[in-house]
Amino acid sequence: MPAAARLRRRLALAPAAALLAGCAATPAAPSPTTGTATGAGRLVVAYEAARTPEDRTARAFLRAHRVLEDAAAYADARIALPRDVPLRAASCEAPNPYWDEAAGRITYCYGLVPEARRLFARAGTDGTGGTPARRPAAAVDEDVVGLSNGILFHELGHALVDLYDLPVTGREEDAVDQLAVLLLASGDERHAGYAISTIDAWGALWKAAEGGDPGVAAYSDVHSLDGQRFFNWACWLYGSDPGRFADAVDAEGNPDGVLPRDRAALCPAEFRRIESSWRTLLAPHLKQP
């Protein structure tokens, strides 16, 4: 498998047509409702006290980069919520952000920051396929912010399914992965980059597990395998604009492409179906028609 980070170098990033076309720029604050969206709720950001020194470092990183604030503003400008939904950062037993239906809130776990930083630091290469080289701290930080956005929008998808009782046929985890890609692909170059950071993360996790059996826990998990998520996210981003993201495809003259041609041929139609489905589900709740 070509290094997942090559996808970032090869893709020509530019705004892609996707969910909520016309919302390509990220506003500084949520824009007023201009469509017929129901609900006046918004994501309300809070940072809880950190329990450990590592969590305190993560808390400072998230606040300095306005990770939760920017994600909340980006989502609030596009989708109406039936009520305010807390989006909190907190110390957790495991480093996995989650939507808590009973509490009605999204939690970003501080532990994700150091885990993601270690993952992205290991994922770098010297660009020749040789000995791995340590990546610049600024590049790692950018990827941590990107992955955080990908995961936050994934959790927002779970929240929307529950808050609006949206029908989901198939695996909900795959469906909300699709929504996360749609939200990122419909943004500016920075948000398309966030999608690539998330793709890089799934690719790095898959690469780390290559040659070994993932085990019963992975096969029976509600999430798709890391390798599947890597190819799904890459497919959907490519499918959102095949012209701009053509270098994602493993084609003649482009050996660094990550998508097999047989899958790539299906991605534009796959993306259109995903976009149409989510548009239909969210139609009453979109802030722009």
PDB file of C-alpha atoms in Angstrom:
ATOM      1  CA  MET A   1       0.000   0.000   0.000  1.00  0.00           C
ATOM      2  CA  PRO A   2       1.421   3.421  -0.860  1.00  0.00           C
ATOM      3  CA  ALA A   3       1.947   5.589   2.214  1.00  0.00           C
ATOM      4  CA  ALA A   4      -1.344   7.188   3.210  1.00  0.00           C
ATOM      5  CA  ALA A   5       0.353  10.560   3.538  1.00  0.00           C
ATOM      6  CA  ARG A   6       1.003  10.564  -0.224  1.00  0.00           C
ATOM      7  CA  LEU A   7      -2.673  11.243  -0.752  1.00  0.00           C
ATOM      8  CA  ARG A   8      -2.159  14.692   0.731  1.00  0.00           C
ATOM      9  CA  ARG A   9       0.781  15.432  -1.553  1.00  0.00           C
ATOM     10  CA  ARG A  10      -0.950  14.154  -4.682  1.00  0.00           C
ATOM     11  CA  LEU A  11      -4.441  15.607  -4.354  1.00  0.00           C
ATOM     12  CA  ALA A  12      -5.032  19.055  -5.791  1.00  0.00           C
ATOM     13  CA  LEU A  13      -7.079  20.572  -2.986  1.00  0.00           C
ATOM     14  CA  ALA A  14      -9.888  22.922  -3.963  1.00  0.00           C
ATOM     15  CA  PRO A  15     -13.514  23.429  -2.897  1.00  0.00           C
ATOM     16  CA  ALA A  16     -15.618  20.498  -4.056  1.00  0.00           C
ATOM     17  CA  ALA A  17     -19.306  20.412  -4.910  1.00  0.00           C
ATOM     18  CA  ALA A  18     -21.075  18.441  -2.202  1.00  0.00           C
ATOM     19  CA  LEU A  19     -23.639  18.717   0.573  1.00  0.00           C
ATOM     20  CA  LEU A  20     -24.840  22.296   1.028  1.00  0.00           C
ATOM     21  CA  ALA A  21     -23.270  23.609  -2.151  1.00  0.00           C
ATOM     22  CA  GLY A  22     -22.714  27.322  -1.840  1.00  0.00           C
ATOM     23  CA  CYS A  23     -21.372  27.056   1.720  1.00  0.00           C
ATOM     24  CA  ALA A  24     -17.763  26.828   0.631  1.00  0.00           C
ATOM     25  CA  ALA A  25     -16.344  29.396   3.026  1.00  0.00           C
ATOM     26  CA  THR A  26     -16.220  28.877   6.764  1.00  0.00           C
ATOM     27  CA  PRO A  27     -17.946  31.759   8.548  1.00  0.00           C
ATOM     28  CA  ALA A  28     -16.486  33.282  11.686  1.00  0.00           C
ATOM     29  CA  ALA A  29     -19.775  32.590  13.427  1.00  0.00           C
ATOM     30  CA  PRO A  30     -22.976  30.678  12.575  1.00  0.00           C
ATOM     31  CA  SER A  31     -24.948  32.451   9.880  1.00  0.00           C
ATOM     32  CA  PRO A  32     -28.665  33.181  10.282  1.00  0.00           C
ATOM     33  CA  THR A  33     -31.068  30.614   8.962  1.00  0.00           C
ATOM     34  CA  THR A  34     -31.807  31.438   5.350  1.00  0.00           C
ATOM     35  CA  GLY A  35     -33.790  28.372   4.365  1.00  0.00           C
ATOM     36  CA  THR A  36     -36.749  26.670   6.004  1.00  0.00           C
ATOM     37  CA  ALA A  37     -34.713  24.787   8.595  1.00  0.00           C
ATOM     38  CA  THR A  38     -36.493  23.830  11.780  1.00  0.00           C
ATOM     39  CA  GLY A  39     -34.811  24.193  15.137  1.00  0.00           C
ATOM     40  CA  ALA A  40     -32.819  27.014  16.687  1.00  0.00           C
ATOM     41  CA  GLY A  41     -30.339  24.922  18.634  1.00  0.00           C
ATOM     42  CA  ARG A  42     -26.570  25.074  18.306  1.00  0.00           C
ATOM     43  CA  LEU A  43     -23.477  23.237  19.474  1.00  0.00           C
ATOM     44  CA  VAL A  44     -22.359  24.722  22.800  1.00  0.00           C
ATOM     45  CA  VAL A  45     -18.642  24.276  23.439  1.00  0.00           C
ATOM     46  CA  ALA A  46     -17.170  23.650  26.884  1.00  0.00           C
ATOM     47  CA  TYR A  47     -13.764  22.495  28.095  1.00  0.00           C
ATOM     48  CA  GLU A  48     -13.872  20.533  31.330  1.00  0.00           C
ATOM     49  CA  ALA A  49     -10.976  20.389  33.771  1.00  0.00           C
ATOM     50  CA  ALA A  50      -8.294  17.888  32.762  1.00  0.00           C
ATOM     51  CA  ARG A  51      -7.353  15.097  35.160  1.00  0.00           C
ATOM     52  CA  THR A  52      -3.773  14.416  34.091  1.00  0.00           C
ATOM     53  CA  PRO A  53      -0.797  16.453  32.847  1.00  0.00           C
ATOM     54  CA  GLU A  54      -1.151  14.851  29.394  1.00  0.00           C
ATOM     55  CA  ASP A  55      -4.829  15.802  29.308  1.00  0.00           C
ATOM     56  CA  ARG A  56      -3.969  19.358  30.362  1.00  0.00           C
ATOM     57  CA  THR A  57      -1.564  19.587  27.440  1.00  0.00           C
ATOM     58  CA  ALA A  58      -4.274  18.297  25.115  1.00  0.00           C
ATOM     59  CA  ARG A  59      -6.780  20.794  26.516  1.00  0.00           C
ATOM     60  CA  ALA A  60      -4.374  23.656  25.866  1.00  0.00           C
ATOM     61  CA  PHE A  61      -3.791  22.396  22.310  1.00  0.00           C
ATOM     62  CA  LEU A  62      -7.515  22.194  21.534  1.00  0.00           C
ATOM     63  CA  ARG A  63      -8.179  25.661  22.914  1.00  0.00           C
ATOM     64  CA  ALA A  64      -5.190  27.220  21.162  1.00  0.00           C
ATOM     65  CA  HIS A  65      -6.333  25.808  17.818  1.00  0.00           C
ATOM     66  CA  ARG A  66     -10.038  26.473  18.493  1.00  0.00           C
ATOM     67  CA  VAL A  67     -10.798  22.939  17.367  1.00  0.00           C
ATOM     68  CA  LEU A  68     -14.219  22.597  18.992  1.00  0.00           C
ATOM     69  CA  GLU A  69     -15.210  26.215  18.414  1.00  0.00           C
ATOM     70  CA  ASP A  70     -14.446  26.136  14.688  1.00  0.00           C
ATOM     71  CA  ALA A  71     -16.127  22.756  14.182  1.00  0.00           C
ATOM     72  CA  ALA A  72     -19.236  24.009  16.013  1.00  0.00           C
ATOM     73  CA  ALA A  73     -19.409  27.205  13.935  1.00  0.00           C
ATOM     74  CA  TYR A  74     -18.931  25.245  10.706  1.00  0.00           C
ATOM     75  CA  ALA A  75     -21.722  22.791  11.559  1.00  0.00           C
ATOM     76  CA  ASP A  76     -24.084  25.405  13.014  1.00  0.00           C
ATOM     77  CA  ALA A  77     -23.907  27.446   9.805  1.00  0.00           C
ATOM     78  CA  ARG A  78     -25.163  24.450   7.843  1.00  0.00           C
ATOM     79  CA  ILE A  79     -27.485  22.320   9.973  1.00  0.00           C
ATOM     80  CA  ALA A  80     -30.183  23.326  12.453  1.00  0.00           C
ATOM     81  CA  LEU A  81     -30.485  21.450  15.732  1.00  0.00           C
ATOM     82  CA  PRO A  82     -33.759  21.028  17.636  1.00  0.00           C
ATOM     83  CA  ARG A  83     -32.088  22.269  20.841  1.00  0.00           C
ATOM     84  CA  ASP A  84     -28.700  23.282  22.125  1.00  0.00           C
ATOM     85  CA  VAL A  85     -26.306  20.329  22.201  1.00  0.00           C
ATOM     86  CA  PRO A  86     -23.256  20.408  24.481  1.00  0.00           C
ATOM     87  CA  LEU A  87     -19.984  19.775  22.680  1.00  0.00           C
ATOM     88  CA  ARG A  88     -17.553  19.229  25.520  1.00  0.00           C
ATOM     89  CA  ALA A  89     -13.932  18.219  25.819  1.00  0.00           C
ATOM     90  CA  ALA A  90     -13.179  16.064  28.841  1.00  0.00           C
ATOM     91  CA  SER A  91     -10.902  13.475  30.374  1.00  0.00           C
ATOM     92  CA  CYS A  92     -12.184   9.984  29.531  1.00  0.00           C
ATOM     93  CA  GLU A  93     -11.321   6.406  30.397  1.00  0.00           C
ATOM     94  CA  ALA A  94     -10.627   5.731  26.695  1.00  0.00           C
ATOM     95  CA  PRO A  95      -9.441   8.233  24.059  1.00  0.00           C
ATOM     96  CA  ASN A  96     -12.501   7.809  21.852  1.00  0.00           C
ATOM     97  CA  PRO A  97     -14.908  10.750  21.307  1.00  0.00           C
ATOM     98  CA  TYR A  98     -18.563   9.743  21.493  1.00  0.00           C
ATOM     99  CA  TRP A  99     -22.187  10.831  21.296  1.00  0.00           C
ATOM    100  CA  ASP A 100     -24.090  10.111  24.508  1.00  0.00           C
ATOM    101  CA  GLU A 101     -27.770   9.765  23.656  1.00  0.00           C
ATOM    102  CA  ALA A 102     -28.876   9.636  27.297  1.00  0.00           C
ATOM    103  CA  ALA A 103     -26.982  12.806  28.239  1.00  0.00           C
ATOM    104  CA  GLY A 104     -27.677  14.432  24.874  1.00  0.00           C
ATOM    105  CA  ARG A 105     -24.104  15.601  24.338  1.00  0.00           C
ATOM    106  CA  ILE A 106     -20.987  15.015  22.238  1.00  0.00           C
ATOM    107  CA  THR A 107     -17.769  14.393  24.146  1.00  0.00           C
ATOM    108  CA  TYR A 108     -14.297  14.893  22.701  1.00  0.00           C
ATOM    109  CA  CYS A 109     -11.813  12.962  24.836  1.00  0.00           C
ATOM    110  CA  TYR A 110      -8.528  14.710  25.598  1.00  0.00           C
ATOM    111  CA  GLY A 111      -6.743  11.398  25.148  1.00  0.00           C
ATOM    112  CA  LEU A 112      -7.319  11.506  21.401  1.00  0.00           C
ATOM    113  CA  VAL A 113      -4.789  14.336  20.986  1.00  0.00           C
ATOM    114  CA  PRO A 114      -1.675  12.460  22.179  1.00  0.00           C
ATOM    115  CA  GLU A 115      -2.853   9.247  20.493  1.00  0.00           C
ATOM    116  CA  ALA A 116      -3.339  11.073  17.187  1.00  0.00           C
ATOM    117  CA  ARG A 117      -0.047  12.909  17.544  1.00  0.00           C
ATOM    118  CA  ARG A 118       1.838   9.640  18.002  1.00  0.00           C
ATOM    119  CA  LEU A 119       0.003   8.112  15.046  1.00  0.00           C
ATOM    120  CA  PHE A 120       0.789  10.970  12.674  1.00  0.00           C
ATOM    121  CA  ALA A 121       4.376  11.319  13.872  1.00  0.00           C
ATOM    122  CA  ARG A 122       4.995   7.661  12.980  1.00  0.00           C
ATOM    123  CA  ALA A 123       3.218   7.992   9.623  1.00  0.00           C
ATOM    124  CA  GLY A 124       5.810  10.310   8.086  1.00  0.00           C
ATOM    125  CA  THR A 125       8.420   9.162   5.595  1.00  0.00           C
ATOM    126  CA  ASP A 126      11.339  10.821   3.922  1.00  0.00           C
ATOM    127  CA  GLY A 127       9.380  10.881   0.660  1.00  0.00           C
ATOM    128  CA  THR A 128      11.405   8.101  -0.986  1.00  0.00           C
ATOM    129  CA  GLY A 129       9.749   5.086   0.595  1.00  0.00           C
ATOM    130  CA  GLY A 130      12.841   4.536   2.708  1.00  0.00           C
ATOM    131  CA  THR A 131      13.489   4.981   6.390  1.00  0.00           C
ATOM    132  CA  PRO A 132      10.675   6.777   8.207  1.00  0.00           C
ATOM    133  CA  ALA A 133      11.581  10.335   9.152  1.00  0.00           C
ATOM    134  CA  ARG A 134      10.089  12.365  11.940  1.00  0.00           C
ATOM    135  CA  ARG A 135       7.529  14.828  10.612  1.00  0.00           C
ATOM    136  CA  PRO A 136       7.602  18.536  11.507  1.00  0.00           C
ATOM    137  CA  ALA A 137       5.545  19.304  14.605  1.00  0.00           C
ATOM    138  CA  ALA A 138       3.429  21.839  12.715  1.00  0.00           C
ATOM    139  CA  ALA A 139       2.423  19.221  10.131  1.00  0.00           C
ATOM    140  CA  VAL A 140       1.504  16.753  12.875  1.00  0.00           C
ATOM    141  CA  ASP A 141      -0.557  19.415  14.662  1.00  0.00           C
ATOM    142  CA  GLU A 142      -2.407  20.170  11.417  1.00  0.00           C
ATOM    143  CA  ASP A 143      -3.269  16.494  11.018  1.00  0.00           C
ATOM    144  CA  VAL A 144      -4.443  16.228  14.628  1.00  0.00           C
ATOM    145  CA  VAL A 145      -6.794  19.154  14.033  1.00  0.00           C
ATOM    146  CA  GLY A 146      -7.980  17.561  10.790  1.00  0.00           C
ATOM    147  CA  LEU A 147      -8.670  14.160  12.298  1.00  0.00           C
ATOM    148  CA  SER A 148     -10.442  15.836  15.217  1.00  0.00           C
ATOM    149  CA  ASN A 149     -12.812  17.540  12.784  1.00  0.00           C
ATOM    150  CA  GLY A 150     -13.457  14.302  10.911  1.00  0.00           C
ATOM    151  CA  ILE A 151     -14.335  12.522  14.133  1.00  0.00           C
ATOM    152  CA  LEU A 152     -16.415  15.391  15.527  1.00  0.00           C
ATOM    153  CA  PHE A 153     -18.574  15.474  12.389  1.00  0.00           C
ATOM    154  CA  HIS A 154     -18.896  11.678  12.602  1.00  0.00           C
ATOM    155  CA  GLU A 155     -20.247  12.066  16.144  1.00  0.00           C
ATOM    156  CA  LEU A 156     -22.504  14.902  14.998  1.00  0.00           C
ATOM    157  CA  GLY A 157     -24.004  12.415  12.556  1.00  0.00           C
ATOM    158  CA  HIS A 158     -24.899  10.093  15.438  1.00  0.00           C
ATOM    159  CA  ALA A 159     -26.449  13.052  17.243  1.00  0.00           C
ATOM    160  CA  LEU A 160     -28.570  14.010  14.225  1.00  0.00           C
ATOM    161  CA  VAL A 161     -29.800  10.433  13.781  1.00  0.00           C
ATOM    162  CA  ASP A 162     -31.011  10.392  17.397  1.00  0.00           C
ATOM    163  CA  LEU A 163     -32.237  13.981  17.742  1.00  0.00           C
ATOM    164  CA  TYR A 164     -34.297  13.880  14.552  1.00  0.00           C
ATOM    165  CA  ASP A 165     -35.031  10.137  14.610  1.00  0.00           C
ATOM    166  CA  LEU A 166     -33.577   9.782  11.118  1.00  0.00           C
ATOM    167  CA  PRO A 167     -33.996   6.429   9.384  1.00  0.00           C
ATOM    168  CA  VAL A 168     -30.748   4.610   8.643  1.00  0.00           C
ATOM    169  CA  THR A 169     -30.664   1.518   6.487  1.00  0.00           C
ATOM    170  CA  GLY A 170     -27.379  -0.295   6.921  1.00  0.00           C
ATOM    171  CA  ARG A 171     -24.651   0.345   9.447  1.00  0.00           C
ATOM    172  CA  GLU A 172     -25.059   3.662  11.218  1.00  0.00           C
ATOM    173  CA  GLU A 173     -21.282   3.988  11.650  1.00  0.00           C
ATOM    174  CA  ASP A 174     -20.806   3.914   7.877  1.00  0.00           C
ATOM    175  CA  ALA A 175     -23.681   6.363   7.349  1.00  0.00           C
ATOM    176  CA  VAL A 176     -22.228   8.962   9.700  1.00  0.00           C
ATOM    177  CA  ASP A 177     -18.786   8.501   8.143  1.00  0.00           C
ATOM    178  CA  GLN A 178     -20.500   9.482   4.895  1.00  0.00           C
ATOM    179  CA  LEU A 179     -21.961  12.612   6.485  1.00  0.00           C
ATOM    180  CA  ALA A 180     -18.556  13.598   7.837  1.00  0.00           C
ATOM    181  CA  VAL A 181     -17.043  13.362   4.348  1.00  0.00           C
ATOM    182  CA  LEU A 182     -19.927  15.360   2.869  1.00  0.00           C
ATOM    183  CA  LEU A 183     -19.480  18.159   5.382  1.00  0.00           C
ATOM    184  CA  LEU A 184     -15.743  18.343   4.843  1.00  0.00           C
ATOM    185  CA  ALA A 185     -15.896  18.012   1.048  1.00  0.00           C
ATOM    186  CA  SER A 186     -18.409  20.877   0.867  1.00  0.00           C
ATOM    187  CA  GLY A 187     -16.014  23.253   2.568  1.00  0.00           C
ATOM    188  CA  ASP A 188     -12.926  25.158   1.576  1.00  0.00           C
ATOM    189  CA  GLU A 189      -9.412  23.874   0.973  1.00  0.00           C
ATOM    190  CA  ARG A 190      -8.752  23.666   4.700  1.00  0.00           C
ATOM    191  CA  HIS A 191     -11.713  21.361   5.289  1.00  0.00           C
ATOM    192  CA  ALA A 192     -10.836  19.154   2.328  1.00  0.00           C
ATOM    193  CA  GLY A 193      -7.451  18.873   4.017  1.00  0.00           C
ATOM    194  CA  TYR A 194      -9.184  17.747   7.195  1.00  0.00           C
ATOM    195  CA  ALA A 195     -10.771  14.916   5.220  1.00  0.00           C
ATOM    196  CA  ILE A 196      -7.331  13.895   3.962  1.00  0.00           C
ATOM    197  CA  SER A 197      -5.947  13.934   7.519  1.00  0.00           C
ATOM    198  CA  THR A 198      -8.724  11.544   8.510  1.00  0.00           C
ATOM    199  CA  ILE A 199      -7.960   9.328   5.519  1.00  0.00           C
ATOM    200  CA  ASP A 200      -4.298   9.368   6.516  1.00  0.00           C
ATOM    201  CA  ALA A 201      -5.239   8.234  10.023  1.00  0.00           C
ATOM    202  CA  TRP A 202      -7.257   5.234   8.835  1.00  0.00           C
ATOM    203  CA  GLY A 203      -4.454   4.362   6.430  1.00  0.00           C
ATOM    204  CA  ALA A 204      -1.811   4.558   9.164  1.00  0.00           C
ATOM    205  CA  LEU A 205      -3.884   2.390  11.501  1.00  0.00           C
ATOM    206  CA  TRP A 206      -4.447  -0.137   8.720  1.00  0.00           C
ATOM    207  CA  LYS A 207      -0.759  -0.157   7.815  1.00  0.00           C
ATOM    208  CA  ALA A 208       0.170  -0.729  11.462  1.00  0.00           C
ATOM    209  CA  ALA A 209      -2.035  -3.823  11.499  1.00  0.00           C
ATOM    210  CA  GLU A 210      -0.895  -5.252   8.150  1.00  0.00           C
ATOM    211  CA  GLY A 211       0.127  -8.888   8.249  1.00  0.00           C
ATOM    212  CA  GLY A 212      -1.872  -9.641  11.347  1.00  0.00           C
ATOM    213  CA  ASP A 213      -5.378 -10.905  11.963  1.00  0.00           C
ATOM    214  CA  PRO A 214      -7.466  -8.025  13.370  1.00  0.00           C
ATOM    215  CA  GLY A 215      -9.220 -10.511  15.621  1.00  0.00           C
ATOM    216  CA  VAL A 216     -12.807 -11.159  16.608  1.00  0.00           C
ATOM    217  CA  ALA A 217     -13.220  -7.782  18.315  1.00  0.00           C
ATOM    218  CA  ALA A 218     -12.388  -5.905  15.103  1.00  0.00           C
ATOM    219  CA  TYR A 219     -14.515  -8.102  12.852  1.00  0.00           C
ATOM    220  CA  SER A 220     -17.516  -7.894  15.178  1.00  0.00           C
ATOM    221  CA  ASP A 221     -17.194  -4.168  15.913  1.00  0.00           C
ATOM    222  CA  VAL A 222     -19.915  -1.772  14.788  1.00  0.00           C
ATOM    223  CA  HIS A 223     -17.267   0.223  12.887  1.00  0.00           C
ATOM    224  CA  SER A 224     -15.801  -0.927   9.596  1.00  0.00           C
ATOM    225  CA  LEU A 225     -12.183  -2.088   9.660  1.00  0.00           C
ATOM    226  CA  ASP A 226      -9.539   0.648   9.458  1.00  0.00           C
ATOM    227  CA  GLY A 227      -8.583  -0.419   5.935  1.00  0.00           C
ATOM    228  CA  GLN A 228     -12.200  -0.245   4.816  1.00  0.00           C
ATOM    229  CA  ARG A 229     -12.639   3.210   6.306  1.00  0.00           C
ATOM    230  CA  PHE A 230      -9.447   4.323   4.562  1.00  0.00           C
ATOM    231  CA  PHE A 231     -10.723   3.264   1.139  1.00  0.00           C
ATOM    232  CA  ASN A 232     -14.294   4.467   1.799  1.00  0.00           C
ATOM    233  CA  TRP A 233     -13.214   7.966   2.818  1.00  0.00           C
ATOM    234  CA  ALA A 234     -10.765   8.160  -0.105  1.00  0.00           C
ATOM    235  CA  CYS A 235     -13.479   6.964  -2.499  1.00  0.00           C
ATOM    236  CA  TRP A 236     -16.080   9.434  -1.300  1.00  0.00           C
ATOM    237  CA  LEU A 237     -13.706  12.388  -1.349  1.00  0.00           C
ATOM    238  CA  TYR A 238     -12.567  11.446  -4.864  1.00  0.00           C
ATOM    239  CA  GLY A 239     -16.186  10.916  -5.915  1.00  0.00           C
ATOM    240  CA  SER A 240     -17.129  14.404  -4.737  1.00  0.00           C
ATOM    241  CA  ASP A 241     -15.025  15.892  -7.552  1.00  0.00           C
ATOM    242  CA  PRO A 242     -13.145  13.359  -9.723  1.00  0.00           C
ATOM    243  CA  GLY A 243     -11.432  16.091 -11.704  1.00  0.00           C
ATOM    244  CA  ARG A 244      -9.849  17.791  -8.714  1.00  0.00           C
ATOM    245  CA  PHE A 245      -9.037  14.563  -6.873  1.00  0.00           C
ATOM    246  CA  ALA A 246      -7.964  12.485  -9.870  1.00  0.00           C
ATOM    247  CA  ASP A 247      -4.542  11.812  -8.373  1.00  0.00           C
ATOM    248  CA  ALA A 248      -6.175   9.649  -5.718  1.00  0.00           C
ATOM    249  CA  VAL A 249      -6.599   6.871  -8.293  1.00  0.00           C
ATOM    250  CA  ASP A 250      -3.978   4.187  -8.842  1.00  0.00           C
ATOM    251  CA  ALA A 251      -3.748   4.651 -12.596  1.00  0.00           C
ATOM    252  CA  GLU A 252      -1.098   4.433 -15.295  1.00  0.00           C
ATOM    253  CA  GLY A 253       1.401   7.203 -14.738  1.00  0.00           C
ATOM    254  CA  ASN A 254       0.222   7.692 -11.164  1.00  0.00           C
ATOM    255  CA  PRO A 255       1.622   4.819  -9.093  1.00  0.00           C
ATOM    256  CA  ASP A 256       1.162   6.766  -5.855  1.00  0.00           C
ATOM    257  CA  GLY A 257      -2.619   6.734  -6.190  1.00  0.00           C
ATOM    258  CA  VAL A 258      -4.390   4.901  -3.384  1.00  0.00           C
ATOM    259  CA  LEU A 259      -7.720   3.950  -4.970  1.00  0.00           C
ATOM    260  CA  PRO A 260      -7.862   0.828  -7.159  1.00  0.00           C
ATOM    261  CA  ARG A 261      -9.339   1.717 -10.538  1.00  0.00           C
ATOM    262  CA  ASP A 262     -12.252  -0.702 -10.213  1.00  0.00           C
ATOM    263  CA  ARG A 263     -13.411   1.019  -7.005  1.00  0.00           C
ATOM    264  CA  ALA A 264     -12.659   4.502  -8.305  1.00  0.00           C
ATOM    265  CA  ALA A 265     -14.981   3.948 -11.280  1.00  0.00           C
ATOM    266  CA  LEU A 266     -17.877   3.519  -8.852  1.00  0.00           C
ATOM    267  CA  CYS A 267     -17.043   6.426  -6.541  1.00  0.00           C
ATOM    268  CA  PRO A 268     -18.780   9.320  -8.350  1.00  0.00           C
ATOM    269  CA  ALA A 269     -22.097   7.435  -8.414  1.00  0.00           C
ATOM    270  CA  GLU A 270     -21.511   6.273  -4.851  1.00  0.00           C
ATOM    271  CA  PHE A 271     -20.953   9.850  -3.727  1.00  0.00           C
ATOM    272  CA  ARG A 272     -24.041  11.129  -5.583  1.00  0.00           C
ATOM    273  CA  ARG A 273     -26.177   8.497  -3.877  1.00  0.00           C
ATOM    274  CA  ILE A 274     -24.739   9.382  -0.470  1.00  0.00           C
ATOM    275  CA  GLU A 275     -25.278  13.100  -1.051  1.00  0.00           C
ATOM    276  CA  SER A 276     -28.831  12.593  -2.275  1.00  0.00           C
ATOM    277  CA  SER A 277     -29.682  10.370   0.692  1.00  0.00           C
ATOM    278  CA  TRP A 278     -28.347  12.776   3.314  1.00  0.00           C
ATOM    279  CA  ARG A 279     -29.931  15.756   1.561  1.00  0.00           C
ATOM    280  CA  THR A 280     -33.282  13.988   1.705  1.00  0.00           C
ATOM    281  CA  LEU A 281     -32.875  13.099   5.378  1.00  0.00           C
ATOM    282  CA  LEU A 282     -31.692  16.567   6.411  1.00  0.00           C
ATOM    283  CA  ALA A 283     -33.866  18.653   4.067  1.00  0.00           C
ATOM    284  CA  PRO A 284     -36.089  20.097   6.848  1.00  0.00           C
ATOM    285  CA  HIS A 285     -33.010  20.932   8.924  1.00  0.00           C
ATOM    286  CA  LEU A 286     -30.656  22.561   6.419  1.00  0.00           C
ATOM    287  CA  LYS A 287     -30.014  26.260   6.877  1.00  0.00           C
ATOM    288  CA  GLN A 288     -29.495  26.784   3.156  1.00  0.00           C
ATOM    289  CA  PRO A 289     -31.802  25.118   0.602  1.00  0.00           C
TER     290      PRO A 289
END
